[in-house]
mmCIF file with all atom_site columns, C-alpha atoms in Angstrom:
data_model
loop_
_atom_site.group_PDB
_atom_site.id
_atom_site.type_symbol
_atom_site.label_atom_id
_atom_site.label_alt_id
_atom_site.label_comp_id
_atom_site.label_asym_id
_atom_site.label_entity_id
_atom_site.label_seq_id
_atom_site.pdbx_PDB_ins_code
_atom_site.Cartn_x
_atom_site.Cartn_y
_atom_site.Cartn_z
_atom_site.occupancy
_atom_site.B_iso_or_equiv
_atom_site.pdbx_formal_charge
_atom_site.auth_seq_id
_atom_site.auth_comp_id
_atom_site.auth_asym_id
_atom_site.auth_atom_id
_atom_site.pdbx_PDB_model_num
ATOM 1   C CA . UNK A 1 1   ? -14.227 37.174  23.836  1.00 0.00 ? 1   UNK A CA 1
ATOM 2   C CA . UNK A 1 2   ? -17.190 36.024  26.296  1.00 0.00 ? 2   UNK A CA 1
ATOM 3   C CA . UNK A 1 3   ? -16.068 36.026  29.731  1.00 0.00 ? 3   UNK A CA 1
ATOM 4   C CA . UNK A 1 4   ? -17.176 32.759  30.597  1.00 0.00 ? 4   UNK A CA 1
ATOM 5   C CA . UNK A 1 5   ? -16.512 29.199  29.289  1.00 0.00 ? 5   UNK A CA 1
ATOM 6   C CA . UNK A 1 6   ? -18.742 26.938  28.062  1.00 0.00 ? 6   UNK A CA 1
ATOM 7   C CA . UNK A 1 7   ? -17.784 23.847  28.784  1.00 0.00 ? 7   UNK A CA 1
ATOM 8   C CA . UNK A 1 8   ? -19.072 22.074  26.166  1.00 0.00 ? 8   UNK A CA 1
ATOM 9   C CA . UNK A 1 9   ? -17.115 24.301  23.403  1.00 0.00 ? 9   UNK A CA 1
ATOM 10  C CA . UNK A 1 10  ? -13.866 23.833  25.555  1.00 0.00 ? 10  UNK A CA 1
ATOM 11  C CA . UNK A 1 11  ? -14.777 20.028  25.375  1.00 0.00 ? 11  UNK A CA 1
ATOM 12  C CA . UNK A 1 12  ? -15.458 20.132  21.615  1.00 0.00 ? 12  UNK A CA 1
ATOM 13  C CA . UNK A 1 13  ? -12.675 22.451  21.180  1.00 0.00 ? 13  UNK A CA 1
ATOM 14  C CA . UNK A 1 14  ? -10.172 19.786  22.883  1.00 0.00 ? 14  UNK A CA 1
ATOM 15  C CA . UNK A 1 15  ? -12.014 16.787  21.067  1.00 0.00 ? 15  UNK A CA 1
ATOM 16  C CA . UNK A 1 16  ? -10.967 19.207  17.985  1.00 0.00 ? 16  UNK A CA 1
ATOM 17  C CA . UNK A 1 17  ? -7.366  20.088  19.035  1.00 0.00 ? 17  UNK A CA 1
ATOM 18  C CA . UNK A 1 18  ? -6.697  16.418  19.516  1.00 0.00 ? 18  UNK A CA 1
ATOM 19  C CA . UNK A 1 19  ? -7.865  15.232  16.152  1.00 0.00 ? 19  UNK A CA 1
ATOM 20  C CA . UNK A 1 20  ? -5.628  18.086  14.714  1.00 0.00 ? 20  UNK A CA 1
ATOM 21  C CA . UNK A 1 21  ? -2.778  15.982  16.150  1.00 0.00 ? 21  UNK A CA 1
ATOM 22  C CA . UNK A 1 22  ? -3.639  12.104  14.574  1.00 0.00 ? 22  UNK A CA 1
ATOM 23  C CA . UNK A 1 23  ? -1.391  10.628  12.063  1.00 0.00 ? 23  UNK A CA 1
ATOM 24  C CA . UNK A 1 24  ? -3.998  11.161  9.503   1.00 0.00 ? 24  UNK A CA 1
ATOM 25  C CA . UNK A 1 25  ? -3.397  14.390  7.390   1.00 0.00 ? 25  UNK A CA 1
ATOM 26  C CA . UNK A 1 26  ? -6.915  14.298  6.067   1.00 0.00 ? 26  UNK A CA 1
ATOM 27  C CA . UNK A 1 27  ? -8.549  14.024  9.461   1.00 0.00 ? 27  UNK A CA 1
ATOM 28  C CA . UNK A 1 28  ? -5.718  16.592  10.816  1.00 0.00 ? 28  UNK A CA 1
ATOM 29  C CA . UNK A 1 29  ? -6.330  19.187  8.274   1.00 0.00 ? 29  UNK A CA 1
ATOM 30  C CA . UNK A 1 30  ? -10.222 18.935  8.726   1.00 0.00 ? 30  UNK A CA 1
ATOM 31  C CA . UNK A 1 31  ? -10.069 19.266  12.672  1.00 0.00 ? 31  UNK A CA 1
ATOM 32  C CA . UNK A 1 32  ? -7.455  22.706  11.821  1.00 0.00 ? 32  UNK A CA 1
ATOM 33  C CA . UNK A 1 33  ? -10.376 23.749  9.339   1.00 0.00 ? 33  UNK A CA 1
ATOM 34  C CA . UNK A 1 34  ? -12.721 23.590  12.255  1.00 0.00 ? 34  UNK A CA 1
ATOM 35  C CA . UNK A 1 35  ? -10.696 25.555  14.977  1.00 0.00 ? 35  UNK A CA 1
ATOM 36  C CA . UNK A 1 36  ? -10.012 28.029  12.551  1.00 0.00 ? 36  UNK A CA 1
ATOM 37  C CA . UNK A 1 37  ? -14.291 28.123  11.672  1.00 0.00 ? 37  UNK A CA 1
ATOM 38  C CA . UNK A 1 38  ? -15.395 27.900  15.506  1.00 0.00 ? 38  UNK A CA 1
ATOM 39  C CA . UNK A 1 39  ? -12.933 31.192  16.368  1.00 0.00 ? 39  UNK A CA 1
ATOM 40  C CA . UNK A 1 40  ? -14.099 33.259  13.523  1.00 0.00 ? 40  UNK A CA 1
ATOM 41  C CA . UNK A 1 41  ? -17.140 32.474  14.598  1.00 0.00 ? 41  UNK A CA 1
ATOM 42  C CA . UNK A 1 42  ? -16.943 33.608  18.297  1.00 0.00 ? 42  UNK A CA 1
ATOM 43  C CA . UNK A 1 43  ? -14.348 35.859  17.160  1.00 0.00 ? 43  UNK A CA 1
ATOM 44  C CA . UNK A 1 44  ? -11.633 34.737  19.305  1.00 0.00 ? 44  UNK A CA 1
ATOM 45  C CA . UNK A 1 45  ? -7.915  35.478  17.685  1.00 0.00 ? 45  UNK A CA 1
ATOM 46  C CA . UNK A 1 46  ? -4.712  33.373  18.119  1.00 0.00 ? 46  UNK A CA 1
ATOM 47  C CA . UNK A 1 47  ? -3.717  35.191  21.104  1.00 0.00 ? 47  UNK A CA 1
ATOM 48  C CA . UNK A 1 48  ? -6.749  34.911  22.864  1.00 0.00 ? 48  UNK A CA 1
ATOM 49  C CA . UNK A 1 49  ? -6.675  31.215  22.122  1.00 0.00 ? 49  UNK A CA 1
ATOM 50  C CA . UNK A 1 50  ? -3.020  31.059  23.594  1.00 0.00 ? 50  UNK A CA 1
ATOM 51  C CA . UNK A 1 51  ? -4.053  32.948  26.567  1.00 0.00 ? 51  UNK A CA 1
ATOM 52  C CA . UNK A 1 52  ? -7.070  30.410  27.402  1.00 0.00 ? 52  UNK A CA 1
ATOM 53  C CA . UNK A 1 53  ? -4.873  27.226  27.123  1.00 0.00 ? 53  UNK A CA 1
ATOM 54  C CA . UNK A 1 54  ? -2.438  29.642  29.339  1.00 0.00 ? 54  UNK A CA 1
ATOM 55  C CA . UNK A 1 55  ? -5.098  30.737  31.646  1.00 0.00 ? 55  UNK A CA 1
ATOM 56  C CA . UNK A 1 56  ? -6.492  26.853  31.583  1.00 0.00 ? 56  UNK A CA 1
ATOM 57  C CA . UNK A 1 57  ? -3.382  25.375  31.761  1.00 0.00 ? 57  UNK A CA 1
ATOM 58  C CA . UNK A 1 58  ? -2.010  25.657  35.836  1.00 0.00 ? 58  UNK A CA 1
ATOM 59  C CA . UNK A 1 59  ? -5.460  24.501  36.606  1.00 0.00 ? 59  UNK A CA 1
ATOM 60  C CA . UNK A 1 60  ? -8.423  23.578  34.254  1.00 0.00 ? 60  UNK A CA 1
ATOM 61  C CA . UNK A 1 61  ? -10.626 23.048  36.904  1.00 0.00 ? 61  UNK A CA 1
ATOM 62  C CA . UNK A 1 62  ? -10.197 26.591  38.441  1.00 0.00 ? 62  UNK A CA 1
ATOM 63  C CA . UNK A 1 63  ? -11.291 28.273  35.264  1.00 0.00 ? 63  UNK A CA 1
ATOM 64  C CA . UNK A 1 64  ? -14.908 26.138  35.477  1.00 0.00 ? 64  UNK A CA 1
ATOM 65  C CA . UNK A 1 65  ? -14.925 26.572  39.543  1.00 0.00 ? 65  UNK A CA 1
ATOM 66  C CA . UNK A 1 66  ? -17.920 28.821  39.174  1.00 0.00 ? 66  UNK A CA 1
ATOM 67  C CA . UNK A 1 67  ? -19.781 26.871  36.621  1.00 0.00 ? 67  UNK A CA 1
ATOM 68  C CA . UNK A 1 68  ? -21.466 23.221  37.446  1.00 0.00 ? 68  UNK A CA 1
ATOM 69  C CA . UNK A 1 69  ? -19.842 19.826  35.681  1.00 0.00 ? 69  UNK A CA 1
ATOM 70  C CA . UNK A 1 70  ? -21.644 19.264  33.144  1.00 0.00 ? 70  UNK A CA 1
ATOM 71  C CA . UNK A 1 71  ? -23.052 15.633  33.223  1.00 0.00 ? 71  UNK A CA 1
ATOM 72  C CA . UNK A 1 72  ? -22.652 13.009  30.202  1.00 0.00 ? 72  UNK A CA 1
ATOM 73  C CA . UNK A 1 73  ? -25.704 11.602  29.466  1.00 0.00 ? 73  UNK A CA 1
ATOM 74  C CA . UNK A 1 74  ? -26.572 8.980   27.160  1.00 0.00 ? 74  UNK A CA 1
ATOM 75  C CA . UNK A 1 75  ? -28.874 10.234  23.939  1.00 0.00 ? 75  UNK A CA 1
ATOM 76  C CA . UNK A 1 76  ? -32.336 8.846   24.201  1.00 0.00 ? 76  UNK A CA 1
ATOM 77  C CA . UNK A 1 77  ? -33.497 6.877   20.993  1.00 0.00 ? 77  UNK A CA 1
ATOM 78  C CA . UNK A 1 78  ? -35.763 8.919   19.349  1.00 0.00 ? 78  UNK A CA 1
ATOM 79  C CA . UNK A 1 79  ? -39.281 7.883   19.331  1.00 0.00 ? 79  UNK A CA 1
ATOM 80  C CA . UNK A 1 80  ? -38.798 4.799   20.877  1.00 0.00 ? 80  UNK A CA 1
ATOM 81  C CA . UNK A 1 81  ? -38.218 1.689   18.743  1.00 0.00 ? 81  UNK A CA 1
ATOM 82  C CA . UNK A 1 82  ? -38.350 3.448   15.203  1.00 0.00 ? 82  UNK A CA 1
ATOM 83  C CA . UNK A 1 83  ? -35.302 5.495   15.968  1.00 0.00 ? 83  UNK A CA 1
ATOM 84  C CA . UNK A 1 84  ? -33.241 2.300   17.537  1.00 0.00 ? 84  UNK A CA 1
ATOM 85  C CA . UNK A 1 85  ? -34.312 0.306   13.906  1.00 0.00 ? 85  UNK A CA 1
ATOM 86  C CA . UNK A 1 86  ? -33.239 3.550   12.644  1.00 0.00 ? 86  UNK A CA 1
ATOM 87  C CA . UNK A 1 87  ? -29.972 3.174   14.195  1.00 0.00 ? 87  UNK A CA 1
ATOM 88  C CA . UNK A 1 88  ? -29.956 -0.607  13.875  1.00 0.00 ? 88  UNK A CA 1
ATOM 89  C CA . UNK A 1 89  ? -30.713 0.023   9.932   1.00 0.00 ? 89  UNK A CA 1
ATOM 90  C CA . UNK A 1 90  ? -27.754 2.541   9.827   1.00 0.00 ? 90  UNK A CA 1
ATOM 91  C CA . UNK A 1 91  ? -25.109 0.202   11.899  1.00 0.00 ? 91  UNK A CA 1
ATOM 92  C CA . UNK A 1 92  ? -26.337 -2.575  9.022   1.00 0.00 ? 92  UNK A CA 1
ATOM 93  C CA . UNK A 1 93  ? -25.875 -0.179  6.265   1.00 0.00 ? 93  UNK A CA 1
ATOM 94  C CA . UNK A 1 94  ? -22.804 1.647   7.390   1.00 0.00 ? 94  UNK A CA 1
ATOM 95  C CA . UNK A 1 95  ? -21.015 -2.802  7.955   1.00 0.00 ? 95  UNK A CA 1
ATOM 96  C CA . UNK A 1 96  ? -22.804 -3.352  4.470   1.00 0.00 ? 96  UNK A CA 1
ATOM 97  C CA . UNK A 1 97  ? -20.984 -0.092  2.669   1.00 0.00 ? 97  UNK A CA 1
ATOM 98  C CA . UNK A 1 98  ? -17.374 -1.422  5.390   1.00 0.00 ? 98  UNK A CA 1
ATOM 99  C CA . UNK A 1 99  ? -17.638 -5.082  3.721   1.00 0.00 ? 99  UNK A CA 1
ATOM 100 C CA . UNK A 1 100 ? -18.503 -3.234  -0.219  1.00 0.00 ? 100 UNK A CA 1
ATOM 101 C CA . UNK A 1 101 ? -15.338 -1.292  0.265   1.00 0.00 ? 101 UNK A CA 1
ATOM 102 C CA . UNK A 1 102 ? -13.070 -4.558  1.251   1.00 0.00 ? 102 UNK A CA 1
ATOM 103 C CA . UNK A 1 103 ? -14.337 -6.201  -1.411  1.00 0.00 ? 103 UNK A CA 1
ATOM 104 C CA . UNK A 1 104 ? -13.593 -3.731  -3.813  1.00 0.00 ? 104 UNK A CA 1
ATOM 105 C CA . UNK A 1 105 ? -10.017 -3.181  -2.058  1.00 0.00 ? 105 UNK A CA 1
ATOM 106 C CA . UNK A 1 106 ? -9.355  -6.665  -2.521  1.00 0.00 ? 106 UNK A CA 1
ATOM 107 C CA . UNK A 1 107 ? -10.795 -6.882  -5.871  1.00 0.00 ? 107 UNK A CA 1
ATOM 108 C CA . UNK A 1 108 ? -8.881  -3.457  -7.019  1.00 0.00 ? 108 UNK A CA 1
ATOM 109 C CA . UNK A 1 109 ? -5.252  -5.352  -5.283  1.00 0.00 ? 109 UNK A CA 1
ATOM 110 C CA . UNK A 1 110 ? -5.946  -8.340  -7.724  1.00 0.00 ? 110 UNK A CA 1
ATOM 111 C CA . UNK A 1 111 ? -6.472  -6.055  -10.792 1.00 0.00 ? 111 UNK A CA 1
ATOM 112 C CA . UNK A 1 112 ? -3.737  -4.652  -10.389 1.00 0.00 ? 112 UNK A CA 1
ATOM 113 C CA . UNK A 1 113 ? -1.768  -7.245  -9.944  1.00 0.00 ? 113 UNK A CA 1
ATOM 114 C CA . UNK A 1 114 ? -2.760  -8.986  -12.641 1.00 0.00 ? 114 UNK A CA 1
ATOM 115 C CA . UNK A 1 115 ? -2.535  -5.555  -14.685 1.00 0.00 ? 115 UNK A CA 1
ATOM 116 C CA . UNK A 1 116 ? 1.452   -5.927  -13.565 1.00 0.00 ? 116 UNK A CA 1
ATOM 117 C CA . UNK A 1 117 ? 1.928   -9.759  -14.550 1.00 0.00 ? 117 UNK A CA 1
ATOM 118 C CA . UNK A 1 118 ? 0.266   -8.532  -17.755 1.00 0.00 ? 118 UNK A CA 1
ATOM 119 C CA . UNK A 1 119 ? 2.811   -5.676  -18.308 1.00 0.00 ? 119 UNK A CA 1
ATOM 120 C CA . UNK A 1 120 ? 5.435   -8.310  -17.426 1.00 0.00 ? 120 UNK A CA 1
ATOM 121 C CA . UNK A 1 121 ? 4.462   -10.319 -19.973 1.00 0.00 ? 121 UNK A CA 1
ATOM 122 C CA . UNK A 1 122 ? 4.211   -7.655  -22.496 1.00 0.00 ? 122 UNK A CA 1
ATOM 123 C CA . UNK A 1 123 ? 7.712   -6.760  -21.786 1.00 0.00 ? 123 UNK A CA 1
ATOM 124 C CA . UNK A 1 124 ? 8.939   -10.363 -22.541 1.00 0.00 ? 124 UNK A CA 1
ATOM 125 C CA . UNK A 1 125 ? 6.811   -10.712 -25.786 1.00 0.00 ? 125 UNK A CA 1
ATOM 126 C CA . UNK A 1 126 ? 7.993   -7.359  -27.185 1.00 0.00 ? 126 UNK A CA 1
ATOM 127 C CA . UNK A 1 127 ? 11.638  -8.398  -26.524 1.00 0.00 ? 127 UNK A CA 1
ATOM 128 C CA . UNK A 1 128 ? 11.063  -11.933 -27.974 1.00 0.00 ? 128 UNK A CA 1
ATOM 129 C CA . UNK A 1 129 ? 9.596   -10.430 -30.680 1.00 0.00 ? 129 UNK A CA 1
ATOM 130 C CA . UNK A 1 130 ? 12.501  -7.751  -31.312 1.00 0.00 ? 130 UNK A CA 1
ATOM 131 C CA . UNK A 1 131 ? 15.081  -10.920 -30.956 1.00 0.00 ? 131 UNK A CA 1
ATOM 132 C CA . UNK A 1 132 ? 12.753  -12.709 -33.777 1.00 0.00 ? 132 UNK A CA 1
ATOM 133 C CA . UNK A 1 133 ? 12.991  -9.919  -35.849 1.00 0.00 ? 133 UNK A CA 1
ATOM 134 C CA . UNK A 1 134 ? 17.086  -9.246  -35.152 1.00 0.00 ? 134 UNK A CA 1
ATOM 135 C CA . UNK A 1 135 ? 17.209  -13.166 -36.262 1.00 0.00 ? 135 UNK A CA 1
ATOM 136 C CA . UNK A 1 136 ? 15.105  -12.793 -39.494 1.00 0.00 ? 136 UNK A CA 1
ATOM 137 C CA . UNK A 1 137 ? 16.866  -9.708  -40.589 1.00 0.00 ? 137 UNK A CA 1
ATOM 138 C CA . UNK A 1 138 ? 20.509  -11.779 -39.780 1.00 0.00 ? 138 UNK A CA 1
ATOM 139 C CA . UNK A 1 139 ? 18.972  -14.699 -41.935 1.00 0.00 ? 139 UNK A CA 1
ATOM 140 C CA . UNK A 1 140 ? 17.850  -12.269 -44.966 1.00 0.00 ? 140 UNK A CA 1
ATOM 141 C CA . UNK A 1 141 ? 21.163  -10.918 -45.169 1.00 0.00 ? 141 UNK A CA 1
ATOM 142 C CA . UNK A 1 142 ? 22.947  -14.243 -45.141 1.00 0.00 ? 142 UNK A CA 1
ATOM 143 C CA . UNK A 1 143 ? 21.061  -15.868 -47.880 1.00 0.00 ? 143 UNK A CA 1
ATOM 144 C CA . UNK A 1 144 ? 21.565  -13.258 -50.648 1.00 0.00 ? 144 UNK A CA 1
ATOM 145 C CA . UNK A 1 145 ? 25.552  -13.736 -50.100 1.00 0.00 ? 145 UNK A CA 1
ATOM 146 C CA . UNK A 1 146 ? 24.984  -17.462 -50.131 1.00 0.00 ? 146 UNK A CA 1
ATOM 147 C CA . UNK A 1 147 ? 23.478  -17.188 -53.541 1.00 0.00 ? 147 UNK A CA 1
ATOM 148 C CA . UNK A 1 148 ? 25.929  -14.371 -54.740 1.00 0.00 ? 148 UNK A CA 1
ATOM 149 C CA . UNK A 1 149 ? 28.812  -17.036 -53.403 1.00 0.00 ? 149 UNK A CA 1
ATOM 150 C CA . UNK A 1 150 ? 27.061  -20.302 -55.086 1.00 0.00 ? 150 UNK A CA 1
ATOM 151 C CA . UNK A 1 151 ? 26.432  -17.849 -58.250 1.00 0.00 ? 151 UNK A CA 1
ATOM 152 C CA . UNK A 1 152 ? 30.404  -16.881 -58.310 1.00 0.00 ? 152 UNK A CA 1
ATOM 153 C CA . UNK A 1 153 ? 31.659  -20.479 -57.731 1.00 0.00 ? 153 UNK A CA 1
ATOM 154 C CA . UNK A 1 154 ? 29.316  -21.485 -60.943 1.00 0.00 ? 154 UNK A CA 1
ATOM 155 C CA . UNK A 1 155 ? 30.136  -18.806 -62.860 1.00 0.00 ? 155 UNK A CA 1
ATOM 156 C CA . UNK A 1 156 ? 34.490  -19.420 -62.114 1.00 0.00 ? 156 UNK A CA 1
ATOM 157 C CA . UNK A 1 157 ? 33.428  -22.840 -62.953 1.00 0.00 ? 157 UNK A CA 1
ATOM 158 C CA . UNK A 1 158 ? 32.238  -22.662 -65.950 1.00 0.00 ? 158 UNK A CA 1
ATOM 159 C CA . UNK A 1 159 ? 34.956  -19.998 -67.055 1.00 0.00 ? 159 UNK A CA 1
ATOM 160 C CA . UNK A 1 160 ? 37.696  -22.528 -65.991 1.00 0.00 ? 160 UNK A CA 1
ATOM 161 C CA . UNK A 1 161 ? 35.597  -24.898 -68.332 1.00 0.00 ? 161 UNK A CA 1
ATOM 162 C CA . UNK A 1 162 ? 35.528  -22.888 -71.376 1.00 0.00 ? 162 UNK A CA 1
ATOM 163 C CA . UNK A 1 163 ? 38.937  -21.839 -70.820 1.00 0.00 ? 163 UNK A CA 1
ATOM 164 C CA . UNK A 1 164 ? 40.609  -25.552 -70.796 1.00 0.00 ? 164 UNK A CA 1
ATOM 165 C CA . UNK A 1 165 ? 38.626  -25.769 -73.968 1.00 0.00 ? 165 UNK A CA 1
ATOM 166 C CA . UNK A 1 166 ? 40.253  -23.038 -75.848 1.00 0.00 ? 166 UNK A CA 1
ATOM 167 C CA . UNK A 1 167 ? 43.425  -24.073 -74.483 1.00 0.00 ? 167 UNK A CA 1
ATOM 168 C CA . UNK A 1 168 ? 42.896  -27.595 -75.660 1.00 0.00 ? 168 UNK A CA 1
ATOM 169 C CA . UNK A 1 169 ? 41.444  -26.632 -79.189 1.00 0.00 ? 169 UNK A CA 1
ATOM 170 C CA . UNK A 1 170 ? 44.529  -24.167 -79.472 1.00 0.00 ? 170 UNK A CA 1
ATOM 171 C CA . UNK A 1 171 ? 47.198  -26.513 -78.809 1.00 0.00 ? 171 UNK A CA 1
ATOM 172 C CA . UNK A 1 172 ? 45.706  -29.226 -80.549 1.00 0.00 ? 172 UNK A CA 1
ATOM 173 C CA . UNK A 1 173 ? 47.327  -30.347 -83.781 1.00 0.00 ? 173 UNK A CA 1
ATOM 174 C CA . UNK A 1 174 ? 44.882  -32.069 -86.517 1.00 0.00 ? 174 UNK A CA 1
ATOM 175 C CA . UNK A 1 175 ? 45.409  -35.304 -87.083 1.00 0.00 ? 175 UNK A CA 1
ATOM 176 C CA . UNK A 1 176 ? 47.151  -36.689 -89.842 1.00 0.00 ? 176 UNK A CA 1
ATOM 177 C CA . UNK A 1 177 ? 45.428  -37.628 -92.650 1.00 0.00 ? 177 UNK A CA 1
ATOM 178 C CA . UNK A 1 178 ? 44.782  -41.705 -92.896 1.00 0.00 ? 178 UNK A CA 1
ATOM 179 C CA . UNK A 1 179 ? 45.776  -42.015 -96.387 1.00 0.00 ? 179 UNK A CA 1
ATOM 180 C CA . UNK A 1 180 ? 49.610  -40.978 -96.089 1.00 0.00 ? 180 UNK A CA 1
ATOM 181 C CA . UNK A 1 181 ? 49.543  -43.948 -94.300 1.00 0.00 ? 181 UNK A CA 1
ATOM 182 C CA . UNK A 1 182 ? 47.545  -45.872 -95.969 1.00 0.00 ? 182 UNK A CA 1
ATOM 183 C CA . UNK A 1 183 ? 49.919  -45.560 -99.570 1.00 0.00 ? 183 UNK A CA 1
#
């Protein structure tokens, strides 16, 4: 481990231990990917790391005492003009691609809510259509006994027809011939 501290990786390295700590998980787990990418780089270990926040820790200022602040300045456009209507292009762009995605939020939130009324509705006309079906079977069965009933009502009918008949023709005497009377 270098001896010294650059205070610009102990800047970037807080900037980086402070993301690892958002509510985020994505941004979390790609601020831990860093840390774990700048010390394999310098080839620091988890102890080492301990003992700097450690060391840092009573008095951060103490650990830099020998080293000048290092001053924030503001970037410079580059090239004048063309990089501030690069940056001007970019800032249009990057509101451009912010409204595009809101759009197709919104747009996605509608579909699927109509994609859910639609389901709804697909519910309803698949158990309208299973009740329709339960009534036309109920009606199917009901009309073969109505015509097996109508058929057995006929058919006692014309039995008790045919059997007064032959009851009649059996117990009926012949008539007596006209011309006993007649002499």
């Amino acid at each position: 481990m270098r001896e010294q501290i650059d205070p610009k990786e102990l800047k970037t390295l807080s900037d980086i231990l402070a993301l690892v700590l958002e509510d985020q998980p994505g941004q979390a787990a790609s601020a831990l990917e860093a840390v774990r990418a700048r010390a394999r780089r310098n080839g620091i270990t988890g102890g080492a790391l301990k003992n700097l926040f450690v060391a840092i820790a009573p008095n951060p200022s103490s650990s830099l005492a020998g080293q000048a602040k290092p001053v924030v300045k503001p970037r410079a456009p580059r090239a004048g003009s063309a990089g501030a209507t690069e940056i001007q292009a970019a800032r249009t762009r990057i509101s451009q691609l912010t409204a595009d995605i809101n759009k197709l939020d919104l747009d996605l939130r509608g579909a699927s809510a109509r994609i859910e009324a639609l389901r709804s509705e697909l519910h309803l006309t698949r158990q309208a259509r299973a009740e329709a079906q339960q009534a036309l079977s109920a009606s199917q069965v009901l009309v073969p006994k109505r015509m097996l009933l109508l058929l057995s009502a006929l058919c006692g009918l014309l039995i008790g027809v045919a059997g007064t008949s032959a009851f009649v023709m059996l117990d009926h005497t012949p008539p007596a011939s006209e011309s006993s009377f007649l002499r």
